[in-house]
Coordinates of C-alpha atoms in Angstrom, one line a residue:
Chain A
X935 CA -0.3 0.4 -0.2
X936 CA 3.2 2.2 1.0
X937 CA 4.6 1.5 -2.5
X938 CA 1.5 2.0 -4.3
X939 CA 0.4 5.7 -2.9
X940 CA 5.0 6.1 -3.8
X941 CA 3.9 5.0 -6.7
X942 CA 0.9 7.2 -7.4
X943 CA 2.8 10.0 -6.8
X944 CA 5.9 9.9 -8.0
X945 CA 3.5 9.6 -10.5
X946 CA 1.4 12.8 -10.8
X947 CA 4.8 15.0 -10.9
X948 CA 6.3 13.4 -13.1
X949 CA 2.8 14.0 -14.9
X950 CA 2.6 17.7 -13.5
X951 CA 6.2 18.4 -14.8
X952 CA 5.2 17.7 -18.3
X953 CA 1.9 19.8 -18.5
X954 CA 4.8 22.3 -16.3
X955 CA 7.2 21.8 -19.5
X956 CA 3.2 23.1 -22.0
X957 CA 2.5 26.1 -19.8
X958 CA 6.7 27.4 -20.2
X959 CA 6.2 25.8 -24.1
X960 CA 3.2 28.2 -24.1
X961 CA 4.1 31.3 -22.7
X962 CA 7.7 31.2 -25.6
X963 CA 4.4 30.9 -28.3
X964 CA 3.4 33.6 -26.6
X965 CA 7.0 35.8 -26.8
X966 CA 7.2 34.9 -30.3
X967 CA 3.5 36.4 -31.6
X968 CA 4.5 39.5 -29.5
X969 CA 7.9 40.1 -31.0
X970 CA 6.1 38.9 -34.8
X971 CA 3.9 40.8 -33.7
X972 CA 6.3 43.9 -33.4
X973 CA 7.5 43.6 -37.3
X974 CA 3.7 43.3 -38.7
X975 CA 3.0 40.0 -38.3
X976 CA 1.5 37.6 -36.1
X977 CA 1.1 33.7 -35.7
X978 CA -2.6 34.5 -35.1
X979 CA -4.5 32.2 -32.6
X980 CA -2.3 32.4 -29.8
X981 CA -5.4 33.1 -27.6
X982 CA -7.6 29.7 -28.9
X983 CA -3.5 28.0 -28.1
X984 CA -3.4 28.9 -24.9
X985 CA -6.6 28.4 -24.1
X986 CA -6.3 25.0 -24.9
X987 CA -3.3 24.4 -22.8
X988 CA -5.2 25.7 -20.0
X989 CA -7.9 23.7 -19.9
X990 CA -5.5 20.6 -21.2
X991 CA -3.1 21.7 -18.2
X992 CA -6.1 22.4 -15.3
X993 CA -7.7 19.0 -16.2
X994 CA -4.5 16.7 -16.0
X995 CA -2.9 19.3 -12.7
X996 CA -6.5 18.0 -10.4
X997 CA -4.8 14.7 -10.5
X998 CA -1.5 15.6 -9.5
X999 CA -3.1 18.2 -6.4
X1000 CA -4.9 15.6 -5.1
X1001 CA -1.9 13.1 -4.3
X1002 CA -0.3 16.3 -3.1
X1003 CA -2.7 17.1 -0.5
X1004 CA -3.1 20.6 -2.6
X1005 CA -6.9 20.5 -2.8
X1006 CA -7.7 23.4 0.1
X1007 CA -10.4 22.7 2.6
X1008 CA -11.3 24.4 5.7
X1009 CA -10.2 22.4 8.6
X1010 CA -10.7 24.0 11.4
X1011 CA -13.2 21.9 12.7
X1012 CA -11.3 18.9 11.9
X1013 CA -8.4 19.9 13.5
X1014 CA -10.1 19.8 17.2
X1015 CA -10.9 16.2 17.0
X1016 CA -9.3 13.1 18.2
X1017 CA -7.3 11.0 15.8
X1018 CA -9.6 8.4 14.5
X1019 CA -12.6 10.9 14.0
X1020 CA -10.1 14.0 11.9
X1021 CA -8.6 10.5 9.6
X1022 CA -12.5 9.4 9.3
X1023 CA -13.2 13.4 7.9
X1024 CA -10.4 13.2 5.4
X1025 CA -11.8 9.8 4.0
X1026 CA -15.4 11.3 3.7
X1027 CA -14.1 14.4 1.8
X1028 CA -12.4 12.3 -0.8
X1029 CA -15.1 10.3 -1.1
X1030 CA -16.8 13.2 -1.7
X1031 CA -14.5 14.1 -4.3
X1032 CA -14.3 10.9 -5.8
X1033 CA -17.4 11.3 -6.1
X1034 CA -17.5 14.8 -8.5
X1035 CA -15.0 14.0 -10.2
X1036 CA -16.3 11.0 -11.0
X1037 CA -18.9 13.0 -12.3
X1038 CA -17.2 15.7 -14.0
X1039 CA -15.3 12.9 -15.7
X1040 CA -19.3 11.3 -16.6
X1041 CA -20.5 14.8 -18.0
X1042 CA -17.0 15.5 -19.6
X1043 CA -18.0 12.9 -22.5
X1044 CA -20.6 14.2 -24.3
X1045 CA -18.7 17.3 -25.3
X1046 CA -16.0 15.2 -26.1
X1047 CA -18.5 12.7 -28.2
X1048 CA -20.0 16.1 -30.1
X1049 CA -17.6 16.9 -30.7
X1050 CA -16.2 13.3 -32.6
X1051 CA -19.7 13.3 -34.2
X1052 CA -20.4 16.5 -35.9
X1053 CA -16.2 16.7 -36.8
X1054 CA -16.8 19.7 -34.6
X1055 CA -13.8 21.9 -35.7
X1056 CA -13.3 25.6 -33.8
X1057 CA -15.1 29.0 -34.8
X1058 CA -12.0 30.2 -35.0
X1059 CA -8.8 31.4 -38.1
X1060 CA -7.4 28.5 -36.9
X1061 CA -10.3 25.6 -37.5
X1062 CA -8.6 23.4 -35.0
X1063 CA -10.2 20.4 -34.7
X1064 CA -11.7 20.6 -31.5
X1065 CA -11.3 16.9 -30.8
X1066 CA -7.4 17.2 -30.6
X1067 CA -7.9 19.7 -26.8
X1068 CA -11.2 18.0 -26.3
X1069 CA -9.6 14.8 -25.8
X1070 CA -6.8 15.6 -24.0
X1071 CA -8.7 17.8 -21.5
X1072 CA -11.4 14.5 -21.0
X1073 CA -8.1 12.0 -21.2
X1074 CA -7.6 14.3 -17.9
X1075 CA -10.6 14.6 -15.9
X1076 CA -10.5 10.6 -16.3
X1077 CA -7.0 10.6 -14.5
X1078 CA -8.5 12.9 -11.8
X1079 CA -11.9 10.2 -11.3
X1080 CA -8.9 7.6 -11.2
X1081 CA -6.5 8.8 -8.6
X1082 CA -9.3 10.0 -6.5
X1083 CA -11.0 6.5 -6.9
X1084 CA -7.7 5.3 -6.3
X1085 CA -6.8 7.1 -2.9
X1086 CA -10.3 6.4 -1.5
X1087 CA -9.2 2.9 -2.0
X1088 CA -6.0 3.9 0.0
X1089 CA -6.8 6.1 2.8
X1090 CA -10.4 3.3 3.6
X1091 CA -7.3 0.6 3.7
X1092 CA -5.4 2.1 6.1
X1093 CA -8.0 3.5 7.9
X1094 CA -9.9 -0.7 8.1
X1095 CA -5.8 -1.8 9.5
X1096 CA -6.4 0.9 11.9
X1097 CA -3.1 2.9 10.7
X1098 CA -5.0 6.0 11.4
X1099 CA -1.2 8.3 11.2
X1100 CA -1.0 6.8 7.2
X1101 CA -4.4 7.4 6.8
X1102 CA -3.8 10.8 7.4
X1103 CA -0.4 10.8 5.9
X1104 CA -1.7 10.2 2.8
X1105 CA -5.6 12.0 2.7
X1106 CA -4.7 14.9 5.1
X1107 CA -4.1 18.3 4.9
X1108 CA -1.0 18.9 4.7
X1109 CA 0.8 19.5 7.3
X1110 CA 3.0 22.6 6.7
X1111 CA 2.1 24.8 4.1
X1112 CA 4.8 24.7 1.2
Chain B
X740 CA -33.0 29.0 -1.5
X741 CA -31.1 31.2 0.1
X742 CA -31.2 29.8 3.5
X743 CA -30.8 25.8 1.6
X744 CA -27.6 27.2 0.2
X745 CA -26.0 29.3 3.4
X746 CA -26.7 26.5 5.3
X747 CA -25.1 23.3 3.4
X748 CA -22.4 25.7 1.9
X749 CA -21.2 26.2 6.1
X750 CA -21.9 22.8 6.9
X751 CA -19.9 21.6 4.0
X752 CA -17.0 23.3 4.4
X753 CA -17.5 22.4 8.1
X754 CA -16.8 18.5 7.0
X755 CA -13.2 20.2 5.6
X756 CA -14.0 18.7 2.2
X757 CA -12.4 20.2 -0.4
X758 CA -14.2 23.7 -0.5
X759 CA -13.5 23.4 -4.9
X760 CA -15.8 20.4 -4.3
X761 CA -17.8 22.0 -1.9
X762 CA -19.4 24.6 -4.9
X763 CA -20.1 21.5 -6.9
X764 CA -22.3 19.5 -5.0
X765 CA -23.9 22.3 -4.2
X766 CA -24.3 23.3 -7.9
X767 CA -25.7 19.8 -8.4
X768 CA -28.0 20.4 -5.4
X769 CA -29.6 23.5 -7.1
X770 CA -30.1 21.8 -10.6
X771 CA -31.6 18.9 -8.5
X772 CA -34.5 20.4 -6.2
X773 CA -34.3 24.6 -7.0
X774 CA -34.2 24.1 -11.7
X775 CA -37.2 23.0 -13.7
X776 CA -33.8 22.3 -15.8
X777 CA -31.9 19.4 -16.4
X778 CA -28.9 21.7 -15.8
X779 CA -26.3 18.6 -15.5
X780 CA -26.7 17.8 -19.1
X781 CA -24.3 21.3 -19.1
X782 CA -21.5 20.6 -16.9
X783 CA -19.4 18.8 -19.4
X784 CA -19.7 22.1 -22.2
X785 CA -19.4 24.9 -19.2
X786 CA -16.4 23.4 -17.5
X787 CA -14.5 23.1 -20.7
X788 CA -15.3 26.4 -21.5
X789 CA -14.7 27.7 -17.8
X790 CA -11.0 25.6 -18.3
X791 CA -10.6 26.9 -21.9
X792 CA -9.8 29.9 -21.4
X793 CA -7.2 32.3 -22.4
X794 CA -7.9 34.9 -19.4
X795 CA -7.1 32.8 -17.2
X796 CA -3.5 31.2 -18.4
X797 CA -2.7 34.7 -16.8
X798 CA -3.3 32.4 -13.5
X799 CA -0.3 29.2 -14.0
X800 CA 1.9 32.7 -16.0
X801 CA 2.0 35.1 -12.4
X802 CA 2.3 31.9 -10.4
X803 CA 5.7 31.2 -12.2
X804 CA 6.7 34.1 -12.6
X805 CA 7.3 34.6 -8.5
X806 CA 7.7 31.0 -8.0
X807 CA 11.1 31.6 -10.4
X808 CA 12.0 34.8 -8.2
X809 CA 11.6 33.4 -5.0
X810 CA 13.3 30.1 -5.7
X811 CA 15.9 31.8 -7.8
X812 CA 17.2 34.2 -4.0
X813 CA 16.0 37.4 -6.2
X814 CA 13.9 38.0 -2.7
X815 CA 16.7 37.8 -0.7
X816 CA 18.8 39.9 -2.3
X817 CA 15.8 42.3 -2.4
X818 CA 15.6 42.4 1.5
X819 CA 19.5 43.2 2.0
X820 CA 19.4 46.0 -0.6
X821 CA 15.7 46.9 1.3
X822 CA 17.6 46.9 4.5
X823 CA 20.4 49.5 3.5
X824 CA 17.5 51.8 2.4
X825 CA 15.0 52.3 4.4
X826 CA 16.2 50.9 8.0
X827 CA 17.3 54.6 9.4
X828 CA 13.4 54.7 9.6
X829 CA 11.9 54.0 13.5
X830 CA 11.5 50.6 12.9
X831 CA 14.2 49.7 11.2
X832 CA 14.2 46.6 9.9
X833 CA 10.2 46.4 9.8
X834 CA 9.8 47.9 7.1
X835 CA 11.9 45.6 5.0
X836 CA 9.3 43.2 5.9
X837 CA 6.5 45.6 4.7
X838 CA 8.6 46.6 1.5
X839 CA 9.9 43.5 0.3
X840 CA 6.6 41.0 1.1
X841 CA 4.9 44.6 -1.2
X842 CA 7.2 43.7 -4.4
X843 CA 6.7 40.1 -4.0
X844 CA 3.7 39.4 -3.5
X845 CA 3.0 41.9 -6.6
X846 CA 5.5 40.3 -8.3
X847 CA 4.8 36.8 -7.9
X848 CA 0.1 37.8 -6.8
X849 CA 1.2 34.7 -4.1
X850 CA 0.2 36.2 -0.4
X851 CA 1.7 33.1 1.4
X852 CA 5.1 32.0 -0.5
X853 CA 5.9 35.5 -0.4
X854 CA 5.1 36.0 3.7
X855 CA 7.3 32.5 3.5
X856 CA 10.3 33.7 1.7
X857 CA 10.4 36.9 4.3
X858 CA 10.2 35.6 6.7
X859 CA 12.8 33.0 6.0
X860 CA 15.2 35.6 5.3
X861 CA 14.1 37.9 7.8
X862 CA 13.7 36.4 11.5
X863 CA 17.3 35.5 12.2
X864 CA 17.6 39.5 12.1
X865 CA 15.1 39.4 14.4
X866 CA 17.4 38.2 16.9
X867 CA 20.1 39.4 16.4
X868 CA 18.8 42.7 16.3
X869 CA 16.5 43.3 18.9
X870 CA 14.0 43.9 17.7
X871 CA 10.2 43.2 19.0
X872 CA 9.1 39.4 17.8
X873 CA 5.4 40.0 17.7
X874 CA 5.3 43.6 15.8
X875 CA 8.4 42.1 13.2
X876 CA 6.2 39.0 12.6
X877 CA 3.3 40.9 12.8
X878 CA 4.7 42.9 9.7
X879 CA 5.7 40.2 7.8
X880 CA 2.2 38.4 7.6
X881 CA 0.5 41.6 7.0
X882 CA 3.0 42.5 4.5
X883 CA 2.5 39.6 2.1
X884 CA -1.6 40.8 2.1
X885 CA -0.8 43.6 -0.4
X886 CA 0.1 40.9 -2.9
X887 CA -3.6 40.2 -4.4
X888 CA -4.4 44.0 -4.1
X889 CA -1.4 45.1 -5.9
X890 CA -1.1 44.6 -9.7
X891 CA -0.7 41.6 -11.2
X892 CA -3.3 40.1 -8.2
X893 CA -4.1 37.0 -8.8
X894 CA -7.1 37.3 -7.0
X895 CA -8.2 40.3 -8.9
X896 CA -7.8 37.5 -11.9
X897 CA -10.1 35.2 -10.8
X898 CA -12.8 37.7 -9.4
X899 CA -12.7 39.3 -13.2
X900 CA -13.1 35.8 -14.8
X901 CA -16.4 35.2 -12.8
X902 CA -17.7 38.3 -12.1
X903 CA -17.0 39.6 -16.5
X904 CA -15.2 42.5 -15.1
X905 CA -12.0 44.1 -17.3
X906 CA -8.8 43.0 -15.4
X907 CA -7.3 46.1 -16.6
X908 CA -9.0 47.9 -15.1
X909 CA -9.9 46.1 -11.4
X910 CA -5.7 46.1 -11.7
X911 CA -6.1 49.5 -12.8
X912 CA -8.1 50.2 -9.1
X913 CA -6.1 47.6 -6.8
X914 CA -2.7 50.3 -7.5
X915 CA -3.9 53.1 -5.1
X916 CA -5.9 51.2 -2.6
X917 CA -2.3 48.4 -2.5
X918 CA 0.4 51.5 -2.2
X919 CA -1.8 53.3 0.1
X920 CA -1.9 49.7 2.6
X921 CA 1.3 49.8 2.5
X922 CA 2.6 53.1 3.1
X923 CA 0.5 52.8 6.6
X924 CA 1.7 49.9 7.1
X925 CA 5.1 51.6 7.5
X926 CA 3.5 55.2 9.0
X927 CA 1.9 52.5 11.5
X928 CA 4.9 51.1 12.5
X929 CA 6.8 54.4 12.8
X930 CA 3.6 55.7 15.4
X931 CA 3.9 52.8 17.1
X932 CA 7.7 52.7 17.8
X933 CA 7.8 56.1 18.0
X934 CA 5.5 55.7 21.2
X935 CA 7.5 52.5 22.4
X936 CA 11.0 52.2 21.1
X937 CA 11.7 49.2 23.0
X938 CA 9.7 47.7 19.8
X939 CA 11.7 48.5 17.3
X940 CA 15.8 47.1 17.1
X941 CA 18.6 48.2 16.1
X942 CA 18.6 51.5 13.7
X943 CA 20.9 51.1 11.3
X944 CA 22.4 53.7 8.7
X945 CA 23.9 53.0 5.6
X946 CA 26.3 55.0 3.6
X947 CA 25.4 57.2 -0.3
X948 CA 27.6 54.9 -1.5
X949 CA 26.0 51.4 0.1
X950 CA 22.8 53.2 -0.5
X951 CA 24.0 53.1 -4.5
X952 CA 25.2 49.3 -4.6
X953 CA 22.2 48.0 -3.4
X954 CA 20.3 50.1 -6.2
X955 CA 22.0 47.6 -8.8
X956 CA 20.0 43.7 -6.6
X957 CA 16.4 46.3 -6.3
X958 CA 16.1 48.3 -10.2
X959 CA 15.6 44.4 -11.8
X960 CA 12.8 43.4 -10.0
X961 CA 11.0 47.2 -9.7
X962 CA 11.4 47.1 -13.2
X963 CA 9.6 44.2 -14.0
X964 CA 6.7 44.9 -12.5
X965 CA 6.6 48.4 -14.6
X966 CA 6.8 46.5 -17.5
X967 CA 4.6 43.8 -16.3
X968 CA 2.3 46.6 -14.7
X969 CA 2.3 49.0 -17.5
X970 CA 2.1 46.7 -21.0
X971 CA -1.3 46.3 -19.1
X972 CA -1.9 49.6 -18.9
X973 CA -0.7 51.0 -22.0
X974 CA -3.0 48.6 -23.8
X975 CA -0.4 47.3 -25.4
X976 CA -0.3 43.6 -24.1
X977 CA -3.2 42.2 -23.1
X978 CA -3.0 40.0 -18.4
X979 CA -1.6 36.9 -20.8
X980 CA 0.9 38.3 -23.1
X981 CA 2.0 40.8 -20.0
X982 CA 2.7 37.6 -17.9
X983 CA 4.6 35.3 -20.7
X984 CA 6.9 38.6 -20.8
X985 CA 7.0 39.1 -16.7
X986 CA 8.2 35.1 -16.9
X987 CA 10.3 35.6 -19.2
X988 CA 12.0 38.6 -17.2
X989 CA 12.2 37.0 -13.5
X990 CA 14.1 33.9 -15.5
X991 CA 16.3 36.5 -16.7
X992 CA 16.7 38.4 -13.8
X993 CA 17.4 35.4 -11.7
X994 CA 19.6 33.2 -13.7
X995 CA 22.2 36.7 -14.0
X996 CA 21.5 37.4 -10.1
X997 CA 23.7 33.1 -10.8
X998 CA 20.1 31.0 -9.0
X999 CA 18.5 28.9 -12.1
X1000 CA 19.2 25.4 -11.7
X1001 CA 17.1 22.7 -12.4
X1002 CA 16.1 21.8 -9.0
X1003 CA 15.0 25.5 -9.0
X1004 CA 12.9 25.2 -12.3
X1005 CA 12.0 21.6 -11.7
X1006 CA 10.8 23.0 -7.8
X1007 CA 8.8 26.1 -9.9
X1008 CA 7.5 24.1 -11.8
X1009 CA 5.3 22.2 -9.8
X1010 CA 4.7 24.9 -7.1
X1011 CA 3.2 26.7 -10.1
X1012 CA 1.5 23.9 -10.5
X1013 CA 0.0 23.1 -7.9
X1014 CA -0.6 25.9 -6.9
X1015 CA -3.1 26.4 -10.7
X1016 CA -5.2 23.2 -10.6
X1017 CA -5.8 24.0 -6.5
X1018 CA -6.9 27.1 -7.4
X1019 CA -8.8 25.6 -11.0
X1020 CA -10.5 22.8 -9.2
X1021 CA -12.1 25.7 -6.4
X1022 CA -13.1 28.8 -9.7
X1023 CA -14.1 25.8 -11.9
X1024 CA -16.5 24.7 -9.1
X1025 CA -17.3 28.6 -8.6
X1026 CA -18.8 28.6 -12.2
X1027 CA -20.6 26.1 -12.5
X1028 CA -22.3 27.2 -9.3
X1029 CA -22.8 30.7 -11.0
X1030 CA -24.6 29.0 -13.9
X1031 CA -26.8 26.7 -11.9
X1032 CA -28.0 29.6 -9.6
X1033 CA -28.5 31.9 -12.7
X1034 CA -30.4 29.8 -13.7
X1035 CA -33.0 28.8 -11.2
X1036 CA -33.3 32.5 -10.7
X1037 CA -31.3 33.0 -7.7
X1038 CA -31.8 36.9 -9.1
X1039 CA -35.4 36.9 -8.5
X1040 CA -35.3 35.6 -4.8
X1041 CA -32.6 38.0 -3.6
X1042 CA -34.0 41.2 -4.9
X1043 CA -37.2 39.4 -2.9
X1044 CA -34.9 38.5 0.0
X1045 CA -33.5 41.9 0.5
X1046 CA -36.7 43.9 -0.2
X1047 CA -37.8 42.2 3.1
X1048 CA -35.5 43.3 4.6
X1049 CA -36.3 47.1 4.1
X1050 CA -32.1 47.9 4.7
X1051 CA -31.4 51.1 2.3
X1052 CA -28.0 50.4 -0.1
X1053 CA -25.6 51.8 2.5
X1054 CA -26.7 49.4 5.4
X1055 CA -26.6 46.1 2.9
X1056 CA -23.1 46.5 2.4
X1057 CA -22.4 47.8 6.1
X1058 CA -23.9 44.0 7.2
X1059 CA -22.0 42.7 4.1
X1060 CA -19.0 44.2 5.1
X1061 CA -19.1 42.1 8.8
X1062 CA -20.4 39.1 7.5
X1063 CA -17.1 39.0 5.3
X1064 CA -15.0 40.0 8.1
X1065 CA -16.8 37.6 10.4
X1066 CA -16.0 35.0 7.5
X1067 CA -12.7 36.5 7.5
X1068 CA -11.8 34.2 11.1
X1069 CA -13.0 31.2 9.3
X1070 CA -12.7 30.6 5.9
X1071 CA -9.3 31.5 3.6
X1072 CA -8.6 34.4 1.1
X1073 CA -9.6 32.9 -2.4
X1074 CA -12.5 30.3 -1.5
X1075 CA -13.8 33.2 0.5
X1076 CA -13.9 35.1 -2.3
X1077 CA -14.9 32.7 -4.3
X1078 CA -17.9 31.0 -2.4
X1079 CA -19.2 34.7 -1.5
X1080 CA -19.2 35.9 -5.4
X1081 CA -22.4 33.9 -6.6
X1082 CA -23.9 35.4 -3.8
X1083 CA -22.7 39.0 -2.6
X1084 CA -21.8 40.6 -6.6
X1085 CA -25.5 40.7 -7.7
X1086 CA -26.7 42.0 -4.7
X1087 CA -23.9 44.6 -4.6
X1088 CA -24.8 45.2 -8.0
X1089 CA -28.2 45.1 -7.0
X1090 CA -28.0 47.8 -5.0
X1091 CA -26.2 50.1 -8.0
X1092 CA -22.8 49.7 -6.9
X1093 CA -19.4 49.4 -8.9
X1094 CA -18.4 45.8 -9.8
X1095 CA -15.0 47.0 -10.3
X1096 CA -14.9 49.0 -6.8
X1097 CA -16.7 46.6 -4.9
X1098 CA -13.8 44.0 -6.1
X1099 CA -11.5 46.2 -4.3
X1100 CA -13.5 46.4 -1.5
X1101 CA -13.7 42.8 -1.4
X1102 CA -10.2 42.8 -1.5
X1103 CA -9.8 44.6 1.3
X1104 CA -11.5 42.3 3.6
X1105 CA -10.3 38.5 2.5
X1106 CA -6.1 40.0 3.0
X1107 CA -7.5 41.0 6.4
X1108 CA -8.8 37.3 6.0
X1109 CA -5.2 36.2 6.3
X1110 CA -4.2 37.6 9.1
X1111 CA -7.3 37.2 11.7
X1112 CA -7.1 33.9 13.9
X1113 CA -8.4 31.3 14.2
X1114 CA -7.7 30.8 10.7
X1115 CA -4.4 32.8 9.0
X1116 CA -3.0 31.1 6.5
X1117 CA -0.3 34.0 6.9
X1118 CA 0.2 33.7 10.7
X1119 CA 0.8 30.2 10.2
X1120 CA 3.3 30.6 7.2
X1121 CA 4.8 33.5 9.9
X1122 CA 5.1 30.9 12.6
X1123 CA 6.0 28.5 11.0
X1124 CA 9.6 29.7 9.0
X1125 CA 9.7 31.2 12.6
X1126 CA 10.8 28.2 14.4
X1127 CA 10.5 29.9 17.9
X1128 CA 7.7 32.1 20.1
X1129 CA 4.0 31.3 19.7
X1130 CA 2.0 32.4 17.8
X1131 CA 0.2 34.4 19.8
X1132 CA 3.0 36.8 19.4
X1133 CA 2.2 36.7 15.5
X1134 CA -0.8 37.3 16.2
X1135 CA -1.1 40.5 18.6
X1136 CA 1.2 41.8 16.5
X1137 CA -0.6 41.7 14.1
X1138 CA -3.3 43.7 14.7
X1139 CA -2.0 47.4 14.2
X1140 CA -2.2 46.1 10.4
X1141 CA -6.2 43.9 11.3
X1142 CA -6.5 47.9 12.4
X1143 CA -5.2 49.8 9.1
X1144 CA -7.3 47.6 6.9
X1145 CA -10.5 48.3 8.2
X1146 CA -9.9 52.1 8.0
X1147 CA -9.1 51.2 4.6
X1148 CA -12.7 49.8 4.1
X1149 CA -14.2 52.7 5.7
X1150 CA -12.1 54.6 3.8
X1151 CA -13.0 53.0 -0.1
X1152 CA -17.1 53.2 1.0
X1153 CA -16.5 56.7 1.7
X1154 CA -13.9 57.9 -0.6
X1155 CA -14.9 55.6 -3.9
X1156 CA -12.8 57.3 -6.3
X1157 CA -9.6 55.6 -4.1
X1158 CA -10.2 52.3 -6.5
X1159 CA -11.9 54.3 -9.4
X1160 CA -10.4 57.2 -9.7
X1161 CA -7.2 55.6 -11.7
X1162 CA -10.0 53.3 -14.7
X1163 CA -11.7 56.8 -14.7
X1164 CA -8.2 57.6 -16.3
X1165 CA -8.2 54.8 -19.1

């Protein structure tokens, strides 16, 4: 279980680094466009591309923020409880999150399905086939749902084994602000 | 609907369910119980359009900018340089705390990272030079909050996105109140140290040559700020473009100071992704809740509710301010802003107040939330970096600055021009 948790954390750091590199590439693209504009030219559509990058890195970032325990919670009441109750609340929070992640993925699918069915292109100069950015985005939402389910499982197993400390370490709030 | 919504919000939040998740759950509830249409079907499309946003990508870019400056060691140099410039004032280094926090939060828009950095650099000096630990640490916590007011501010981008307000206008509007707050913080420090000299430590005067040499460390950061914010104000660049330029400039500055390495870049990118994903889950949740509330006719409900209260616009506004102060004790900055926007902004706009102006008032109020116990993130961050003393000391030290912020709110209500004068020039 510990190994599985460590592997998930490491995997998501890899994902986040890739997304971070995409952000840097997007920034370079914007810079190049600004430079081109000075000489009276332009790629056109930097806004459109930035939007797609944002959608992709956000969707894939959700899972990373989850394994890093970075999704913000109000732990005022939680901190005043005894340890086993705290861990129970952590599990409840994780179940609620997994539910929302699942609903998002399920409701995200029709968006992509419709795009595929109509072979839809963006209503812009680039006429981007929307299937590309939306697939990345949808895959990110599915990844988030999978990660959330895995974290519920890990948290629940730790709790069932009575390893309260480990439950809190896996799905509780971060000990120190980063 | 308003009662059920408020109760649901408070209960779910206190169960420590993640804030973004709470907003989605409330949206599901509104769709289920208060809407004649199946709103859930719109969730996918709604999430796609909220996340596919060329405006919001300014958020990770500004976060990255700040991460690079802070992790690249630029903050440390700024602190040392400001020390040369302000340590002759009563209160000495406390002004360097406020100044560094202001400058860094101004360039990065992240309050917590700034407070953490300044606290790490500054704290060892406090003991050595005999400062009162309360005022010294309180000033760091308070100075760190300014980042969400002085542009480029991530919170203002989020406010603009959710309320469909012009982000450049919000940025211009925040400049004057932000600077006034920073000066007021310094002024309060001077007054306190005049009244009780023991609060301040040893005052140090540096030679003009040392001061000029320190400028070399200060100017690049100031220049960065001027370029980024100036380009937005002048209308040359969108906030997103200005942020991209800022990232490149921050990278160059950090590189020039020898602070760039592979590890540092890796950490900056990971930090950026962590903060961005956290913010975006909350923002997407709020956008969905907004959508369901509008479809379920919140506007009608609210005006009926407000008519029932029979208050004048001003007293309603004061009630809202009081609500923010109370909620601010328990809920953190961004969450506080985002969970209240769907209800508060329609009320305030309905009363005839300006959306840009209220954005700035709200920012001061949520800044205060960062340093009011029991939940005041900056207090904990500063205490965490101190490694000695008690949290109580930081809380006491922050009190004078909380009072300054309350005055600022009153001033903004009495003189809306403080926020609206500069945008009117655009």
